[in-house]
Short mmCIF file of C-alpha atoms in Angstrom, two decimals:
data_model
loop_
_atom_site.label_atom_id
_atom_site.label_comp_id
_atom_site.label_asym_id
_atom_site.label_seq_id
_atom_site.Cartn_x
_atom_site.Cartn_y
_atom_site.Cartn_z
CA MET A 1 145.20 74.43 95.20
CA SER A 2 144.22 70.92 96.34
CA GLU A 3 145.72 67.84 94.74
CA PRO A 4 142.59 66.63 92.86
CA PHE A 5 142.50 69.86 90.82
CA GLN A 6 146.07 69.27 89.62
CA ARG A 7 145.10 66.03 87.90
CA GLN A 8 144.61 66.42 84.16
CA PRO A 9 142.58 63.65 82.49
CA PRO A 10 143.09 63.13 78.76
CA PRO A 11 140.91 65.10 76.34
CA LEU A 12 137.47 63.72 75.63
CA PRO A 13 137.40 61.35 72.63
CA GLY A 14 136.56 62.87 69.29
CA GLY A 15 137.69 66.32 70.40
CA HIS A 16 134.40 66.88 72.23
CA LYS A 17 134.08 69.20 75.23
CA LYS A 18 130.73 68.08 76.65
CA VAL A 19 129.90 64.89 78.54
CA LEU A 20 127.02 63.34 80.49
CA LEU A 21 128.32 61.75 83.69
CA HIS A 22 126.27 58.92 85.13
CA SER A 23 126.79 59.08 88.89
CA CYS A 24 125.90 56.50 91.52
CA CYS A 25 126.92 58.49 94.59
CA ALA A 26 129.04 61.38 95.85
CA PRO A 27 132.04 59.31 97.07
CA CYS A 28 132.51 57.60 93.69
CA SER A 29 131.95 60.76 91.64
CA GLY A 30 133.96 63.23 93.75
CA GLU A 31 137.35 62.68 92.13
CA VAL A 32 135.83 62.34 88.65
CA MET A 33 133.97 65.62 89.07
CA GLU A 34 136.97 67.55 90.37
CA ALA A 35 139.26 66.15 87.68
CA MET A 36 136.89 67.09 84.87
CA LEU A 37 136.39 70.56 86.33
CA ALA A 38 140.16 71.01 86.40
CA SER A 39 140.41 70.06 82.72
CA GLY A 40 137.67 72.44 81.63
CA ILE A 41 135.27 69.72 80.54
CA GLU A 42 131.62 70.78 80.48
CA TYR A 43 129.54 68.07 82.09
CA THR A 44 126.17 67.31 83.62
CA ILE A 45 125.46 64.68 86.25
CA TYR A 46 122.77 62.12 85.48
CA PHE A 47 121.49 60.31 88.58
CA TYR A 48 119.56 57.22 87.61
CA ASN A 49 119.99 54.38 90.12
CA PRO A 50 116.79 52.37 90.64
CA ASN A 51 118.91 49.58 92.10
CA ILE A 52 119.51 51.44 95.37
CA HIS A 53 117.34 50.14 98.22
CA PRO A 54 115.72 50.91 100.55
CA LEU A 55 114.35 54.37 99.74
CA LYS A 56 116.14 55.91 102.74
CA GLU A 57 119.51 54.77 101.36
CA TYR A 58 118.59 56.03 97.90
CA GLU A 59 117.69 59.48 99.20
CA LEU A 60 120.87 59.73 101.29
CA ARG A 61 123.11 58.93 98.32
CA LYS A 62 121.23 61.25 96.01
CA GLU A 63 121.21 64.20 98.42
CA GLU A 64 124.95 63.90 99.05
CA ASN A 65 125.55 63.92 95.30
CA ILE A 66 123.32 66.97 94.86
CA ARG A 67 125.11 68.79 97.69
CA PHE A 68 128.50 68.28 96.07
CA ALA A 69 127.24 69.21 92.60
CA GLU A 70 125.75 72.45 93.92
CA LYS A 71 129.08 73.32 95.53
CA PHE A 72 130.61 73.60 92.05
CA GLY A 73 127.53 74.69 90.14
CA VAL A 74 127.36 71.45 88.17
CA PRO A 75 123.96 70.69 86.57
CA PHE A 76 122.27 67.68 88.17
CA ILE A 77 119.58 65.60 86.47
CA ASP A 78 117.46 63.68 88.98
CA ALA A 79 115.98 60.79 86.98
CA ASP A 80 113.07 58.59 88.00
CA TYR A 81 113.39 56.10 90.86
CA ASP A 82 112.23 53.25 88.62
CA ARG A 83 112.52 50.48 91.19
CA ASP A 84 109.58 48.34 90.01
CA ASN A 85 111.19 48.05 86.59
CA TRP A 86 114.52 47.18 88.21
CA PHE A 87 113.01 44.38 90.29
CA GLU A 88 111.26 43.02 87.20
CA ARG A 89 114.55 42.87 85.32
CA ALA A 90 116.29 41.31 88.34
CA ARG A 91 113.74 38.47 88.53
CA GLY A 92 115.55 35.13 88.46
CA LEU A 93 118.87 36.79 89.31
CA GLU A 94 118.26 37.21 93.03
CA TRP A 95 121.13 34.90 93.95
CA SER A 96 123.56 35.97 91.27
CA PRO A 97 126.95 36.77 92.85
CA GLU A 98 128.55 40.20 93.00
CA ARG A 99 130.02 41.09 89.57
CA GLY A 100 127.77 38.44 88.03
CA GLU A 101 124.80 38.48 85.67
CA ARG A 102 122.63 40.61 87.94
CA CYS A 103 125.26 43.36 88.00
CA THR A 104 125.50 43.28 84.21
CA MET A 105 121.72 43.70 84.01
CA CYS A 106 121.90 46.58 86.48
CA PHE A 107 124.64 48.43 84.59
CA ASP A 108 122.84 47.84 81.30
CA MET A 109 119.60 49.27 82.66
CA ARG A 110 121.19 52.39 84.10
CA PHE A 111 123.39 53.05 81.08
CA GLU A 112 120.57 52.50 78.59
CA ARG A 113 118.59 55.29 80.26
CA THR A 114 121.70 57.48 80.46
CA ALA A 115 122.42 56.94 76.77
CA LEU A 116 118.84 57.82 75.83
CA TYR A 117 119.03 61.08 77.78
CA ALA A 118 122.42 61.90 76.25
CA HIS A 119 121.08 61.27 72.74
CA GLU A 120 117.93 63.34 73.27
CA ASN A 121 119.76 66.26 74.87
CA GLY A 122 122.80 66.74 72.65
CA PHE A 123 125.55 65.05 74.65
CA PRO A 124 128.08 63.46 72.27
CA VAL A 125 129.84 61.56 75.08
CA MET A 126 128.68 59.70 78.18
CA THR A 127 130.73 58.18 80.98
CA SER A 128 130.34 56.91 84.53
CA CYS A 129 132.11 57.08 87.87
CA LEU A 130 131.18 53.47 88.70
CA GLY A 131 134.54 52.11 87.58
CA ILE A 132 136.60 54.11 90.10
CA SER A 133 135.59 51.74 92.89
CA ARG A 134 137.96 48.84 93.43
CA TRP A 135 134.94 46.70 94.31
CA LYS A 136 133.66 46.89 90.74
CA ASP A 137 134.75 45.04 87.58
CA MET A 138 135.86 47.85 85.28
CA LYS A 139 135.75 45.66 82.17
CA GLN A 140 132.16 44.69 82.96
CA ILE A 141 131.15 48.33 83.48
CA ASN A 142 132.87 49.58 80.32
CA SER A 143 131.33 46.81 78.22
CA CYS A 144 127.86 47.84 79.40
CA GLY A 145 128.62 51.51 78.73
CA VAL A 146 129.91 50.87 75.22
CA ARG A 147 126.91 48.66 74.45
CA ALA A 148 124.43 51.30 75.61
CA ALA A 149 126.07 54.12 73.66
CA ALA A 150 126.27 51.99 70.50
CA ALA A 151 122.50 52.28 70.11
CA TYR A 152 122.97 55.88 68.95
CA PRO A 153 125.32 56.86 66.10
CA ASP A 154 125.86 60.32 67.60
CA LEU A 155 127.01 59.02 71.01
CA MET A 156 130.15 57.40 72.41
CA TYR A 157 131.10 56.00 75.82
CA TRP A 158 134.28 57.35 77.44
CA ASP A 159 136.01 54.43 79.18
CA PHE A 160 138.75 56.43 80.91
CA ASN A 161 140.33 54.59 83.87
CA TRP A 162 139.68 56.98 86.78
CA ARG A 163 141.62 54.72 89.16
CA LYS A 164 144.92 55.55 87.48
CA GLY A 165 147.36 58.05 88.96
CA GLY A 166 146.01 57.75 92.48
CA GLY A 167 142.39 58.38 91.53
CA SER A 168 141.03 55.79 93.96
CA SER A 169 143.06 57.26 96.81
CA ARG A 170 141.89 60.78 96.03
CA MET A 171 138.33 59.49 95.98
CA ILE A 172 138.73 58.57 99.65
CA GLU A 173 140.52 61.84 100.44
CA ILE A 174 137.67 63.87 98.96
CA SER A 175 135.09 61.76 100.78
CA LYS A 176 136.84 62.45 104.09
CA ARG A 177 137.25 66.14 103.32
CA GLU A 178 133.56 66.49 102.49
CA SER A 179 132.36 64.09 105.24
CA PHE A 180 130.28 62.19 102.68
CA TYR A 181 127.76 59.57 103.73
CA GLN A 182 129.62 56.24 103.63
CA GLN A 183 127.48 53.53 102.10
CA GLU A 184 128.48 50.07 103.25
CA TYR A 185 127.07 47.93 100.43
CA CYS A 186 126.79 48.17 96.66
CA GLY A 187 123.23 49.43 96.70
CA CYS A 188 120.63 46.80 95.83
CA VAL A 189 118.60 44.83 98.35
CA TYR A 190 120.45 41.66 97.39
CA SER A 191 123.87 43.15 98.05
CA LEU A 192 122.51 44.38 101.40
CA ARG A 193 121.32 40.86 102.17
CA ASP A 194 124.63 39.26 101.22
CA THR A 195 126.73 41.85 103.03
CA ASN A 196 124.73 41.37 106.21
CA ARG A 197 125.00 37.58 105.91
CA HIS A 198 128.78 37.91 105.65
CA ARG A 199 128.91 40.29 108.61
CA VAL A 200 127.01 37.86 110.77
CA THR A 201 129.53 35.10 109.99
CA GLN A 202 132.29 37.50 111.05
CA GLY A 203 130.58 38.42 114.29
CA ARG A 204 129.88 41.96 113.11
CA GLU A 205 126.70 44.00 113.43
CA ARG A 206 124.34 44.36 110.51
CA ILE A 207 124.46 47.54 108.44
CA GLN A 208 122.67 50.50 109.97
CA ILE A 209 121.49 52.80 107.18
CA GLY A 210 122.16 56.50 107.60
CA VAL A 211 124.73 56.13 110.36
CA GLN A 212 128.20 55.86 108.80
CA TYR A 213 129.97 59.00 107.47
CA TYR A 214 133.54 59.54 106.35
CA GLN A 215 135.56 61.37 108.97
CA PRO A 216 138.17 64.05 108.04
CA ASP A 217 141.76 63.20 108.91
CA GLU A 218 142.96 64.94 112.05
CA SER A 219 145.80 66.55 110.09
#
């Protein structure tokens, strides 16, 4: 049995056994998915990420997530690619820094839709894999999740720290094992812009979408 399946996350809050997992991509959700499967938690993936641009990048991330979900028979909800609404909400925040106000807006938007789906479809708990990435502000993500769930009295946000106990390392191990597509920026067109600007200052090539994949270790 592989190491990720040996990890036992704590029971869901409130004694519940069912959770809606907001997922942004396969690499970030891999460890979360395997850990919840190992603990016997019943969950469904909710993919709502209108921030991801361009469309080619969005489709790559979504298809990788679907592929991994199908491997374990996990239900996958493919929500609308609501990019016009996202750009409208991002207006005036185009130059907000990473982890700044634009990111808060983005998390709020995605979690609000996730919370609505959870409420309408009988999920007592929602959570997200976004916080497992070391590039993200976990406090910022959890605050947005708690705020979205608070709109419904029958829903709570599970703020479990998936980085603990080697979770972040296993995330990379799973990504290499599965040869996941390796996205090289957060997802939105502004993070792509800023990442490419930084690369240019470092003498590196700009990001080429659809090229980079995790490679399995030779061992």
